[in-house]
Structure formats: C-alpha cells, structure tokens
Coordinates of C-alpha atoms in Angstrom, one line a residue:
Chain A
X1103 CA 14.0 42.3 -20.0
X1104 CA 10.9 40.2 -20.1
X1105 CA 7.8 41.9 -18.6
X1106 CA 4.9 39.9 -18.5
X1107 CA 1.2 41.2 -19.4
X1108 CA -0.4 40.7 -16.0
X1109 CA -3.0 43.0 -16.7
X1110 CA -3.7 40.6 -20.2
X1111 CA -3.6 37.8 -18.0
X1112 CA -5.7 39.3 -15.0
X1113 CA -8.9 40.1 -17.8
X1114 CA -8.3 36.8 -18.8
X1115 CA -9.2 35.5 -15.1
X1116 CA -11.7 37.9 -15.2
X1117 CA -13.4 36.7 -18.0
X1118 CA -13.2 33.3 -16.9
X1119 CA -14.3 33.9 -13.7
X1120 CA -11.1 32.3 -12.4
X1121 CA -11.2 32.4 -8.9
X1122 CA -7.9 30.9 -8.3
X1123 CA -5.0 29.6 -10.4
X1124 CA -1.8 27.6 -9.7
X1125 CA 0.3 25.9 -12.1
X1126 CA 3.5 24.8 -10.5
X1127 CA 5.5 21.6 -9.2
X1128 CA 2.4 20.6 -6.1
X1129 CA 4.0 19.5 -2.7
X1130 CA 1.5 19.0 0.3
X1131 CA 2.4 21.7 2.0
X1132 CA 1.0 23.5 -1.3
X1133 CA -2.4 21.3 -1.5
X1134 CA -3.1 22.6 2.2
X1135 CA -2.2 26.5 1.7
X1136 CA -4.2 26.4 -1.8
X1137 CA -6.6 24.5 -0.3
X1138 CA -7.6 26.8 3.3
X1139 CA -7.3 30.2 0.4
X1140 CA -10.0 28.2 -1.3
X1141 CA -12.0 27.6 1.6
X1142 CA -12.1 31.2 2.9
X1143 CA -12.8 32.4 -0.3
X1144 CA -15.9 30.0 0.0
X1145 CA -16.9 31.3 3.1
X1146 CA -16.4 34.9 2.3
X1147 CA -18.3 34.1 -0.9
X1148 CA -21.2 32.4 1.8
X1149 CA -21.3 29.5 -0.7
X1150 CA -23.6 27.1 1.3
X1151 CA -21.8 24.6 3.9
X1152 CA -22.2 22.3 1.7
X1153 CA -21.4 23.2 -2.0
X1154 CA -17.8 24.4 0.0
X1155 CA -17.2 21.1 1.3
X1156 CA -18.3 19.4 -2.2
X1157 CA -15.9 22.2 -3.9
X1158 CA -12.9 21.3 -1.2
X1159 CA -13.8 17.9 -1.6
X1160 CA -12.9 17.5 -5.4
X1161 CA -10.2 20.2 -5.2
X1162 CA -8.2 17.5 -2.3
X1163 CA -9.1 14.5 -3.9
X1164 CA -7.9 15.6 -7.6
X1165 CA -4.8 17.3 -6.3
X1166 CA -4.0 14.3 -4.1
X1167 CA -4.3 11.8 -6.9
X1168 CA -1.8 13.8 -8.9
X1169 CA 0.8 14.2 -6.1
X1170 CA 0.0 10.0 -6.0
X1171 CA 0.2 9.8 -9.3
X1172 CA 4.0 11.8 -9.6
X1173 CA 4.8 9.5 -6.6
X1174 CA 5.0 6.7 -8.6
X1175 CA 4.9 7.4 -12.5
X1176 CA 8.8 8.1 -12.2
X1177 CA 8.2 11.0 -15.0
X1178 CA 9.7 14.2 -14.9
X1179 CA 7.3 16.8 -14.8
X1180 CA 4.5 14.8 -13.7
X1181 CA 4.2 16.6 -10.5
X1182 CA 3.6 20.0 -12.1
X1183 CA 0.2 20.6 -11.5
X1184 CA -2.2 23.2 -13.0
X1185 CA -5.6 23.9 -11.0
X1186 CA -8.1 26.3 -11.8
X1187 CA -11.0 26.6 -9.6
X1188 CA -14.1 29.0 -11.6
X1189 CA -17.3 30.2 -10.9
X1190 CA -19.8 30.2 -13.6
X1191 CA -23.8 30.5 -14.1
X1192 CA -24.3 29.6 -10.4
X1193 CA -22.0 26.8 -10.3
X1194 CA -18.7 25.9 -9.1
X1195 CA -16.1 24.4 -11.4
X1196 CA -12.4 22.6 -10.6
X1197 CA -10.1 21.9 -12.9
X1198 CA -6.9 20.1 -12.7
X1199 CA -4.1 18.5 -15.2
X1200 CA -1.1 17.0 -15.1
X1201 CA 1.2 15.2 -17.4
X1202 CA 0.7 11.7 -17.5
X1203 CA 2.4 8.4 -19.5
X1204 CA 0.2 8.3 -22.6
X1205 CA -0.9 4.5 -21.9
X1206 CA -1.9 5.5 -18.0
X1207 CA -3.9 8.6 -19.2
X1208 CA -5.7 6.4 -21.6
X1209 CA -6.6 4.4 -19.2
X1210 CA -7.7 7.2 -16.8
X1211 CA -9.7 8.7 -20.1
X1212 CA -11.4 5.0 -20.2
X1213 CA -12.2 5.3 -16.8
X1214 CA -13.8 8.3 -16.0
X1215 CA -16.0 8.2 -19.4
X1216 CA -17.5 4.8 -17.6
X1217 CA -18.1 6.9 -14.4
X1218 CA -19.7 9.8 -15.8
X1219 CA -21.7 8.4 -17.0
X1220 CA -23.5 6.2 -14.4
X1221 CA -26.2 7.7 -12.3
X1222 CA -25.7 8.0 -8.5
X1223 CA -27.1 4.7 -7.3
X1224 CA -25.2 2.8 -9.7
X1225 CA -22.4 5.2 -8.1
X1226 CA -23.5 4.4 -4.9
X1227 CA -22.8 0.6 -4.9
X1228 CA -19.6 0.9 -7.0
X1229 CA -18.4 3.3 -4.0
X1230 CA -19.0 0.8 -1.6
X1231 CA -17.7 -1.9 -3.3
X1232 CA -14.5 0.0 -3.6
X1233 CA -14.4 0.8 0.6
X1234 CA -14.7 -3.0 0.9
X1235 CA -12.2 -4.0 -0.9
X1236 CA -8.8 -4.9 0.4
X1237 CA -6.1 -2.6 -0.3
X1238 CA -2.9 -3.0 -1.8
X1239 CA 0.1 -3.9 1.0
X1240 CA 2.2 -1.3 -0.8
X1241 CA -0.8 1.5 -1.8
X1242 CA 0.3 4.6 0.1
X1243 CA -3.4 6.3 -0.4
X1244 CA -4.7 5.8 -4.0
X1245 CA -7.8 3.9 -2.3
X1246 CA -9.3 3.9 -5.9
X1247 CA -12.0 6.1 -4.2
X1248 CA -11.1 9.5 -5.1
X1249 CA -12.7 9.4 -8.8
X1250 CA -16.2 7.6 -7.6
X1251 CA -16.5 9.9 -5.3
X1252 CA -15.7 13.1 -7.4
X1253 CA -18.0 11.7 -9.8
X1254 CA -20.8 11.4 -7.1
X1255 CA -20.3 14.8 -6.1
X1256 CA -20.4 16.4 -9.6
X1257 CA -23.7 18.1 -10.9
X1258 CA -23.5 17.4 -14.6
X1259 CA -21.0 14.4 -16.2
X1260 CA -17.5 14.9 -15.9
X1261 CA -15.5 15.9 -18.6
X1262 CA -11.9 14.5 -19.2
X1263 CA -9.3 15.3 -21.6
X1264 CA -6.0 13.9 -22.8
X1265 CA -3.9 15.6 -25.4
X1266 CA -0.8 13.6 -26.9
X1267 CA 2.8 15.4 -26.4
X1268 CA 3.8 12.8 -29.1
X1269 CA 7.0 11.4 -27.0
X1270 CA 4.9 8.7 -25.3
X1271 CA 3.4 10.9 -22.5
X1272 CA 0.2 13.5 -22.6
X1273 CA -1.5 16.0 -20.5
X1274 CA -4.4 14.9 -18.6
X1275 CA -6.7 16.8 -17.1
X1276 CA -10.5 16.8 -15.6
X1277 CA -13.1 19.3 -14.9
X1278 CA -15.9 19.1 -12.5
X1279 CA -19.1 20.9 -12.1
X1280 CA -20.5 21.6 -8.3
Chain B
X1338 CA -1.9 0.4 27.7
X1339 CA -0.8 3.7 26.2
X1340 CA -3.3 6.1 25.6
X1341 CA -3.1 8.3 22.2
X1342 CA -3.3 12.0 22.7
X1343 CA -2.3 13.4 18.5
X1344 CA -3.1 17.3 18.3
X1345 CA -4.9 18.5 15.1
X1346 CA -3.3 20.2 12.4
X1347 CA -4.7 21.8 9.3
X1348 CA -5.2 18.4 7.8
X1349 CA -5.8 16.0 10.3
X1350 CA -8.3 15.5 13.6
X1351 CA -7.4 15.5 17.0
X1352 CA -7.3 12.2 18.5
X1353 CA -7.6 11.1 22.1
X1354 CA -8.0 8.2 23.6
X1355 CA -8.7 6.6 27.5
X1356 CA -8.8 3.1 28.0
X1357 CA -10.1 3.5 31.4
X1358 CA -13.2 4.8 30.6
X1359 CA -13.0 3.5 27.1
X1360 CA -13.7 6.3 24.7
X1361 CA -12.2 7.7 21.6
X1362 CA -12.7 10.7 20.8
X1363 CA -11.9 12.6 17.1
X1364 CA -12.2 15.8 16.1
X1365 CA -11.8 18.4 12.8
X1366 CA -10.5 17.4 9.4
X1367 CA -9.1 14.4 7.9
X1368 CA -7.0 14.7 4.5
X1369 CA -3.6 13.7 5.1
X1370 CA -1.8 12.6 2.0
X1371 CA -0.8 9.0 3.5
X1372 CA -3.8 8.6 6.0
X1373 CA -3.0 4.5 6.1
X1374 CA 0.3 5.8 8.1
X1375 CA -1.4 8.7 9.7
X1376 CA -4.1 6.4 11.5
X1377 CA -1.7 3.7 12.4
X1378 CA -2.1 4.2 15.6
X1379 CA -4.9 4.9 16.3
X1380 CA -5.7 1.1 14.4
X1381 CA -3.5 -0.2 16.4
X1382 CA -4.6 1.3 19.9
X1383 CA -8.4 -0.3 18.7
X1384 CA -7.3 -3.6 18.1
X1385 CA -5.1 -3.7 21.4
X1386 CA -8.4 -2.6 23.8
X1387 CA -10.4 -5.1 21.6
X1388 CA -7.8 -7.8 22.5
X1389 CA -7.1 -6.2 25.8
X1390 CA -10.6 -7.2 27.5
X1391 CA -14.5 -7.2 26.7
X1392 CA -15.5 -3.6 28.0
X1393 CA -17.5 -1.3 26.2
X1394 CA -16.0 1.0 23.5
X1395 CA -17.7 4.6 22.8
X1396 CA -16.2 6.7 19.8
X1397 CA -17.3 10.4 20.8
X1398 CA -16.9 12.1 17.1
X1399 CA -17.0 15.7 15.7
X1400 CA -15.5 14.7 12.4
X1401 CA -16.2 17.4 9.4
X1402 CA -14.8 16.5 6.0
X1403 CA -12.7 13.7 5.5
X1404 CA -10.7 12.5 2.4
X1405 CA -11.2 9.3 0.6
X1406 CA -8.7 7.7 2.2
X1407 CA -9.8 8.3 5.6
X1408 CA -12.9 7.4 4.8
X1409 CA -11.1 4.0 4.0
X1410 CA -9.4 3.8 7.3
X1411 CA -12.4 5.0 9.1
X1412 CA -14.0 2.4 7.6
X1413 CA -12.0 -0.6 8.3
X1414 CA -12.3 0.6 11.8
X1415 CA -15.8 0.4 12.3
X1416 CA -15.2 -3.1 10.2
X1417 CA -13.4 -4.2 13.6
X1418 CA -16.0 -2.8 15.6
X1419 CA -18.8 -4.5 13.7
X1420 CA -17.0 -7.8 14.3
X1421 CA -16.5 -6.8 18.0
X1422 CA -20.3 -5.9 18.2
X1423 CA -21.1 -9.6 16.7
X1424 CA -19.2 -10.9 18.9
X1425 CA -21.4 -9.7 22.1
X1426 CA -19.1 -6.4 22.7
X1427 CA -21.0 -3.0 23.6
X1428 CA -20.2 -0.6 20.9
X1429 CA -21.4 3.0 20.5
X1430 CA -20.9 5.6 17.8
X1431 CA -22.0 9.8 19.0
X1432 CA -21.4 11.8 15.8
X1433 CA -21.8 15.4 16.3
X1434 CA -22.5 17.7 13.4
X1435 CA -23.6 20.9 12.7
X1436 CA -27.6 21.0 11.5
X1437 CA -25.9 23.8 9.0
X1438 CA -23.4 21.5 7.2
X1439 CA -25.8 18.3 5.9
X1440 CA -22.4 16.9 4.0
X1441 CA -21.5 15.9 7.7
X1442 CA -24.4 13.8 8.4
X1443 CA -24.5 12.5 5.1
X1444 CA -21.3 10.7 5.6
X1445 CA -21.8 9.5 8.8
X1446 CA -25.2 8.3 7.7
X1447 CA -22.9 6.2 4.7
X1448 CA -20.8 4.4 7.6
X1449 CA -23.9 4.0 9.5
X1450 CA -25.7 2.1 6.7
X1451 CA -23.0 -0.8 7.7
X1452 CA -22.6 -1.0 10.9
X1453 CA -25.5 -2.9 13.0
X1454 CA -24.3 -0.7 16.6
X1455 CA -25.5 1.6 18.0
X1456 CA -25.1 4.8 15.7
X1457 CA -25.8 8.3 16.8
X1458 CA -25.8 11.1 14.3
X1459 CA -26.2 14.0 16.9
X1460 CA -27.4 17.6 14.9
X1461 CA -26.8 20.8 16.9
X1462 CA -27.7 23.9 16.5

C-alpha cells in the first residue's frame, strides 16, 4: 500500500510557515468551516482586529470568486481549489489557485497586473466606480469588487501567476500580502 | 405590511424589522455566496415602507465584516435612502462598532462618504 510522508509534508508546512492548507473540490459550506478555523487561529494568534478581518477578508473574497468562477466556466476541475494561508516576517499571506480556461486567466493576469499596481486613491475611486455601477440582471455575486478590494487591502503589489496546462486551460492563482 | 425577522447564521446578519416604529435593525456578518438573493427581502421590505407612507426610517446597525457583495447590496440600499432623504423623508443611520476593530468604522465611514443623512458611526468601548 501507499503510505504518504506526512511527516515530509508537515516540515514542509513548517518551513513555510503554512498555517493552513486545503486543496480540494471548495463548496460553501467548506469556505465557511475553513474560514471560522482561520479566524480562531487569528484570534488565538491575537493578530490585531484588524489585520484578522483584512486576512478573512481576502481569504472570502478569493475563495468566493473561484466558487463564482467554477459556477460558470463549465470546466471540470475548475472548482478544485488550493488555499494556503502563511505567516512570514510579520506578515500575513493568502494564497489561492484554481484552474482556469487559458483565455479567462489571461485576462485575469491582465487585470490584476493593472491593479497592483495603482496606489490606493487611484484604488479608491475605481472602487467606487465599481459599487455604482449597475449590475448584470443575471450576475449571481461577481460584483467585480472582490479584486479592487483585495488589492486595497494588500500591503505590497499583488502577485499573480498563470501556468499553461497546454490543452487550452491553465492554473491560476494569486498571493496577497497583509 | 410584513415585518422581516431572518436569524443569523455563520455567514449572514440578523435582520429585523418594525414598520410601526420604523426601524431596521442588522446585526453580525455578511458573506453569503449569492447576497443579491440573500437580501431580497430585506430590498424589498425598504422599498414597500418607502412607498407605503412618508414616516421616518432609522437603520439601528451592528454590522462587522461584510463581503463585497454586500457591500453592493448595502449600498444600493442606502442609494434608495439617499433618494428618499432628497425627497424630504427623515432618514437616520446608528452604526455601532467596537473602538477595538477600526475595519468597522472604516467601512461605515466609505457608505457615509455618499450619503447626505444623518450618519452615526457610534464607537464603544
């Protein structure tokens, strides 16, 4: 039988400062569970009130837009999420990835390079703009807020990535610094 | 008219409303996945007092983090409001936060910025 190295993989959290890890198909019920561990490990942690609503924050909306994203991208897979939430030189750090169609992710890719790197008034008013803007009849969520406002909450640029899986889909995934 | 009474869950607020007296009042976290059908009601319960007659509205609100999209919905509420308020209705907004958590005044302070009624952020200690 198969027995995996959990200790190999345990030093490699370790190392990483990996504070918690799913990879798995996401459902909401997941999001919330994931989501309250996260926030008592926060609060046993006594991050300040506020970095644990800015690491919630990102940790919801990133999640969220992938479970909106596998909603409609009718692509197998695309619901299996990985998150990895770290803590390193005084600062928090979420990660999250999904696989995407390659033509959406490049998009995505195209987007959050233009939103990293705008400072936080120019965030400010795109933000509102956004909130005033009608939404789609047939939008579920997706108010097209969720990025602006990671990005506003982040503490240095954020950093995207898309790798091709050469079929016409890719990985994409984002890390955030709090 | 029907009042709303929704108990909280993990992810979203407890809502209550009273026509007679005219208040709302919300309170805990907001991240539902589809908050546009979560808050449906509660929209609609709004616009019906609005239409209903020209008495006061007071939101009484102890709202901690919300999602993006309730900040959306939350927003196109106090849209109707603002349009209310122009249009000679009394409309107040109490919203109670904890002097611990600034994140909580900060985004009440964000809906304040567009809103010209009366809106109390409320810290306590």
């Amino acid at each position: 039988m198969f027995v995996p190295d959990l200790y190999g993989l345990r030093e490699r959290f370790d190392n990483e400062k990996i504070l918690l890890c799913f990879n798995g198909p996401i459902s909401r019920s997941l999001i919330e569970e994931i989501g309250n561990a996260l926030r008592n490990y926060l609060k046993s942690e006594q991050a300040s009130p506020a970095s644990a609503i800015d690491v919630f924050a990102v940790y919801i909306e990133l999640t969220q837009n992938i479970r909106h994203y596998a909603m409609k991208a009718e692509l197998s897979g695309a619901d299996t999420a990985t998150v990895v939430v770290s803590f390193h030189e005084g600062h928090y750090h979420i990660s999250a990835g999904n696989v995407v169609h390659l033509a959406d992710g490049e998009a995505l890719l195209a987007n959050v390079q233009g939103l990293a790197h705008m400072d936080k008034v120019e965030l400010k008013k795109l933000y509102k703009q956004q909130l005033r803007k009608p939404r789609d009849e047939d939008a579920v969520s997706g108010a097209g807020l969720g990025l602006i406002d990671i990005a506003r909450k982040a503490t240095a640029p954020m950093v995207p990535a898309l790798k091709d899986l050469e079929n016409g889909t890719g990985y994409f995934s984002l890390s955030v610094q709090i | 008219m029907n009042d709303l009474k929704i108990v909280s869950t993990q992810s979203t607020p407890l809502i209550e409303t009273d026509s007679s007296r005219g208040v709302i009042y919300m309170e805990g976290d907001s991240y539902p996945e589809n908050s546009f059908e979560f808050y449906t009601d509660l929209v609609n319960w709004v616009s019906a007092y609005l239409n209903d007659s020209q008495r006061p509205l007071v939101l009484e609100l102890a709202l901690l983090y919300l999602n993006t999209s309730s900040i959306k919905v939350m927003m196109d509420i106090f849209d109707e409001l603002e349009e209310a308020h122009q249009g000679g209705r009394d409309i107040t907004v109490n919203w109670r936060y904890d002097v611990d958590n600034e994140r909580v005044a900060e985004l009440a302070e964000e809906f304040k910025e567009d809103c010209s009624f009366a809106f109390n952020i409320i810290g306590q200690e």
